[in-house]
Coordinates of N, CA, C and O in Angstrom, one line a residue:
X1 N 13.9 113.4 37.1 CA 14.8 114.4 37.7 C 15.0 114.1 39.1 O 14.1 113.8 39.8
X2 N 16.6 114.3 39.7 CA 16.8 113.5 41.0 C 16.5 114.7 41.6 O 16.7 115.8 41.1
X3 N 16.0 114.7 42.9 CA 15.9 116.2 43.6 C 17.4 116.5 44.4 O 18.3 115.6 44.3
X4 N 17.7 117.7 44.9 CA 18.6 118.2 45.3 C 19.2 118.1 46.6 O 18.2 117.9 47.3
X5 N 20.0 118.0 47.2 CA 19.9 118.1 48.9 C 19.8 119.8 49.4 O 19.9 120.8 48.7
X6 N 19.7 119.6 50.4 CA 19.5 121.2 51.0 C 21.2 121.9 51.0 O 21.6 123.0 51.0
X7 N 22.0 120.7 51.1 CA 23.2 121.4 50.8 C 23.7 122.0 49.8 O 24.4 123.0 49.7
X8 N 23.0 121.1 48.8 CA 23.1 121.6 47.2 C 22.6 123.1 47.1 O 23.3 124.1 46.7
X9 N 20.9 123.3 47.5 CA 20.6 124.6 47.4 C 21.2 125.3 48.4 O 21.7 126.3 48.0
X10 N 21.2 125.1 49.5 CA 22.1 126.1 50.2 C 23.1 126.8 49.5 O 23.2 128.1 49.5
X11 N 24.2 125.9 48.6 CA 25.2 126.3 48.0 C 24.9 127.1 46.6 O 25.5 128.2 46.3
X12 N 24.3 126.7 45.9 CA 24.1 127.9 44.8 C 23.0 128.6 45.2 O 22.5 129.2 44.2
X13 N 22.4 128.8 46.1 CA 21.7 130.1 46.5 C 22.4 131.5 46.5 O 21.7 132.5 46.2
X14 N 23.8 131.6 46.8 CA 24.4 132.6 47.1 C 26.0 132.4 46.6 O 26.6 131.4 46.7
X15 N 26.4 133.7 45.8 CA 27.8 133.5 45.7 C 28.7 132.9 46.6 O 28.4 132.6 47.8
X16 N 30.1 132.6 45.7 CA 30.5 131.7 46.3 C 31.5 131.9 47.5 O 31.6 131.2 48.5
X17 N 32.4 133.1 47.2 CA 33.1 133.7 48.4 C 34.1 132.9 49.1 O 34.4 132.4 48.0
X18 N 34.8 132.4 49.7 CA 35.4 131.6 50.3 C 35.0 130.9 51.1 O 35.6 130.7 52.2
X19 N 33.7 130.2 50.8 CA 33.4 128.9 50.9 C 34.4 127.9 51.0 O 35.2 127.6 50.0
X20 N 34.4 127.1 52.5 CA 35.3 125.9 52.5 C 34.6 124.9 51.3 O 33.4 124.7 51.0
X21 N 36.0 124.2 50.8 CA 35.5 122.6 50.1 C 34.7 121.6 50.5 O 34.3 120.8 49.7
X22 N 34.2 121.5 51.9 CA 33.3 120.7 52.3 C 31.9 121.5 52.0 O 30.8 120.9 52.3
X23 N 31.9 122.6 51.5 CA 30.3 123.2 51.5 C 29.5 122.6 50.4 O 28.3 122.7 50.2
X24 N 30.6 122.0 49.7 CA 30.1 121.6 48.0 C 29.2 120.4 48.2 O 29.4 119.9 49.3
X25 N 27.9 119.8 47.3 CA 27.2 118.8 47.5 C 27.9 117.5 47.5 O 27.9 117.3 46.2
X26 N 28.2 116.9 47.7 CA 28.6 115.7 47.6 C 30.3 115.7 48.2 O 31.1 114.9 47.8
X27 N 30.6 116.5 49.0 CA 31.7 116.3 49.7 C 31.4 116.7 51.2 O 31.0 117.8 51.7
X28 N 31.8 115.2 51.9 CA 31.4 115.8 53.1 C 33.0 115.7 53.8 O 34.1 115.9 53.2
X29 N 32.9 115.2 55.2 CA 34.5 116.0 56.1 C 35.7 115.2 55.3 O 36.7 115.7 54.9
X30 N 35.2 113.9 55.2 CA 36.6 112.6 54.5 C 36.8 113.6 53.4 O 37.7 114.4 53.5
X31 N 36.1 113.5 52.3 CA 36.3 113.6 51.0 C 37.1 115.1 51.3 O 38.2 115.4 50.8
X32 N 36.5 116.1 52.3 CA 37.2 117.5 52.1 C 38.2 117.5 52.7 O 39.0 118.3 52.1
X33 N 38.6 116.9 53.5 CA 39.9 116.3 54.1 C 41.1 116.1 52.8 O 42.1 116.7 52.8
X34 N 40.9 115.3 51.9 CA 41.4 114.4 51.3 C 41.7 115.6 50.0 O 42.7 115.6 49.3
X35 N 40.6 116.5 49.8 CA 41.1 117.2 48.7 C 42.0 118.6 49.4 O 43.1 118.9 48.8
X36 N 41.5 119.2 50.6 CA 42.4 120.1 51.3 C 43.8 119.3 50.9 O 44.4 119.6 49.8
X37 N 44.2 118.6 51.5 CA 45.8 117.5 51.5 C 46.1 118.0 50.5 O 47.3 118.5 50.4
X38 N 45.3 118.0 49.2 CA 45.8 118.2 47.7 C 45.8 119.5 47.3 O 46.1 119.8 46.1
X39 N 45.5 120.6 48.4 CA 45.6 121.8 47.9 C 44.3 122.5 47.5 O 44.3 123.7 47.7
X40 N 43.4 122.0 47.1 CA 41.7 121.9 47.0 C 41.2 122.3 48.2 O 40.3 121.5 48.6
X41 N 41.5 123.5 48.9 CA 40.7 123.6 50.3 C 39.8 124.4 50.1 O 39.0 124.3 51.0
X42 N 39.3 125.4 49.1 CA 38.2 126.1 48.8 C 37.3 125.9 48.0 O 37.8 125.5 47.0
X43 N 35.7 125.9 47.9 CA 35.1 126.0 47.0 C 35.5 126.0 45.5 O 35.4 125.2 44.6
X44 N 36.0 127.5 45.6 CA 36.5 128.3 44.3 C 37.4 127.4 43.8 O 37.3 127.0 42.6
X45 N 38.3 126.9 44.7 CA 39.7 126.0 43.8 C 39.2 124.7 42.9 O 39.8 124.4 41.9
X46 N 38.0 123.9 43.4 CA 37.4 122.9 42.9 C 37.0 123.7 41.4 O 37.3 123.4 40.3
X47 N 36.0 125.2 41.8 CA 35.4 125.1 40.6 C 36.2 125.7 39.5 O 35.8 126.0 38.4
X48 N 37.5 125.6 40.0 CA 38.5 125.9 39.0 C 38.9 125.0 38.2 O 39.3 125.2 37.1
X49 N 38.8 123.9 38.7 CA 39.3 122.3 38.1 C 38.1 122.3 37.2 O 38.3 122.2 36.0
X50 N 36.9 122.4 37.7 CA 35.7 122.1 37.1 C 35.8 123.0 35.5 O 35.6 122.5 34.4
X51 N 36.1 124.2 35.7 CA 36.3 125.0 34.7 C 37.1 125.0 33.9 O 37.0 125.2 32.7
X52 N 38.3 124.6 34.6 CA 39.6 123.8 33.7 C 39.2 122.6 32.6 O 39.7 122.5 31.4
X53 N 38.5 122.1 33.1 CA 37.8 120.5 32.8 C 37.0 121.1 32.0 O 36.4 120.2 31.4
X54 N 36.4 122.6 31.3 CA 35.7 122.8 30.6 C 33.8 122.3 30.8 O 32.9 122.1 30.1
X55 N 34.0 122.2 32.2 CA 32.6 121.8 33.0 C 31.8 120.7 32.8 O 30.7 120.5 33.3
X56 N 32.5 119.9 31.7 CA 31.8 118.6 31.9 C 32.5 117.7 32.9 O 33.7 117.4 33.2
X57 N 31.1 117.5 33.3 CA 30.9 116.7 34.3 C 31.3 115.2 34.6 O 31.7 114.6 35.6
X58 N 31.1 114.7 33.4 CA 32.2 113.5 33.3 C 33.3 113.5 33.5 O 34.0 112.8 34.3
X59 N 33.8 114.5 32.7 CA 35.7 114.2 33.2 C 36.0 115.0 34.6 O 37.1 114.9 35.1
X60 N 35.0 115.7 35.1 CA 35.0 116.6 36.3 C 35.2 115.2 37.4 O 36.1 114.8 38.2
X61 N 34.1 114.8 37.1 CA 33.5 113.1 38.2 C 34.9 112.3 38.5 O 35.4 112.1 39.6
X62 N 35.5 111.7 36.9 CA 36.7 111.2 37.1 C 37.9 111.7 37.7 O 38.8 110.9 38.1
X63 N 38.3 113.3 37.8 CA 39.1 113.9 38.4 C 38.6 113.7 39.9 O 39.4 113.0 40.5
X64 N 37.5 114.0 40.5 CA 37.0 113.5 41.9 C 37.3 112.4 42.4 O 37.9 112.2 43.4
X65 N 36.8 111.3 41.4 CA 37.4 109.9 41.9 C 38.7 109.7 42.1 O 38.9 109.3 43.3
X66 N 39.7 109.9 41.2 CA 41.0 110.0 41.0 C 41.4 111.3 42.2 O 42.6 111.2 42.3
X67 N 41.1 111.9 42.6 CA 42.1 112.9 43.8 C 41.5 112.5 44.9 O 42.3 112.5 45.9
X68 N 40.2 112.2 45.1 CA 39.9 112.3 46.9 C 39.4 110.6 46.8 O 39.3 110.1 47.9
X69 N 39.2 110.1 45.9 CA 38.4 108.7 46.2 C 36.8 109.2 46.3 O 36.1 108.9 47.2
X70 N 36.4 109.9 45.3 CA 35.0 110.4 45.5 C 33.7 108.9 45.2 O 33.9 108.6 44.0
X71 N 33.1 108.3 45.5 CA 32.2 107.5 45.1 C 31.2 108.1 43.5 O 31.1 109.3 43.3
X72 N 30.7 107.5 42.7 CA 29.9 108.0 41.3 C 28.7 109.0 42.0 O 28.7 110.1 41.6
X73 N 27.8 108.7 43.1 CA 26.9 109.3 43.4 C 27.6 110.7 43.8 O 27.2 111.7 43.2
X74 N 28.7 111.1 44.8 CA 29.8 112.3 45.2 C 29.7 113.0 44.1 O 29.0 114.0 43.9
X75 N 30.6 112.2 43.2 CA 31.2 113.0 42.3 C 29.6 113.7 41.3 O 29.7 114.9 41.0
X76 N 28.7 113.2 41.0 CA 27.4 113.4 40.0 C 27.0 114.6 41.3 O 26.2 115.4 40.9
X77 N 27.3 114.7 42.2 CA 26.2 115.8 43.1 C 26.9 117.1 43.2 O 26.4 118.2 43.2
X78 N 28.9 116.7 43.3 CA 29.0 117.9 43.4 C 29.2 118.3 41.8 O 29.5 119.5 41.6
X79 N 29.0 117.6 40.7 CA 29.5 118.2 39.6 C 28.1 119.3 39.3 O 28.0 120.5 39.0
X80 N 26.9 118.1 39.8 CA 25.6 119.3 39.8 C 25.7 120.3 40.1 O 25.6 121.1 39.2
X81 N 25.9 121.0 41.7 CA 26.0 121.9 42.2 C 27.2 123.0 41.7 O 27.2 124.1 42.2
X82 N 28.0 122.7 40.8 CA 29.0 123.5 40.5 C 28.3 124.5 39.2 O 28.3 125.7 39.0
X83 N 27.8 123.1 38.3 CA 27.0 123.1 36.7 C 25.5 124.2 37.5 O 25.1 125.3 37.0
X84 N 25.0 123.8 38.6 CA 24.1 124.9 38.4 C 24.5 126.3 39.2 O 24.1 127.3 38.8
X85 N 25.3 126.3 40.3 CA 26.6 127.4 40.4 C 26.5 128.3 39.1 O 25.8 129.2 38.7
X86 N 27.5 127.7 38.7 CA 27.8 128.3 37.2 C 26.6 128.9 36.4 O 26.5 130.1 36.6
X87 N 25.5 128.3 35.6 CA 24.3 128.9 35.6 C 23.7 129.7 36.0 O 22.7 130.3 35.4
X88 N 24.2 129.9 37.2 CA 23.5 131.4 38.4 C 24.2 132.7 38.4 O 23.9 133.9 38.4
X89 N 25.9 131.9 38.4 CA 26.7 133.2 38.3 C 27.6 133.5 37.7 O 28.3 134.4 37.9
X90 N 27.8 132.5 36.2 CA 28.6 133.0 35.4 C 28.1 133.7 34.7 O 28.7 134.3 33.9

């Protein structure tokens, strides 16, 4: 089991609220930059896609790569933090 970053727990520690898109794990200013441009400037709007996506994480990963240029490790951290997001507060 890979451990977490502190960003990661930071973020599902606490509802999500209007959390900017860079608070997510695996997006940092580029990547939030790049999905803001697309309309993706909140937390919530990602985990909308994510939920749209039916929350697997694979096709979640490939929509990341495909909209911001996310790298495999990006996309696997923030899919984590959404998947255990969800877990806490759906």
């Amino acid at each position: 089991m890979s451990s977490t970053s502190q960003k990661h727990r930071d973020f599902v520690a606490e509802p999500m609220g209007d959390k900017p898109v860079g608070t997510l794990a695996g997006i940092g200013e580029v990547l939030g930059k790049k999905l803001e441009e697309k309309g993706f400037d909140k937390a919530y709007v990602v985990l909308g896609q994510f939920l749209v996506l039916r929350k697997d994480e694979s096709l979640f990963g490939e929509w990341l790569k495909e909209t911001c240029g996310a790298n495999a490790r990006q996309a696997r951290d923030c899919a984590g933090c959404l998947r255990e997001w969800c877990d806490a507060f759906l």
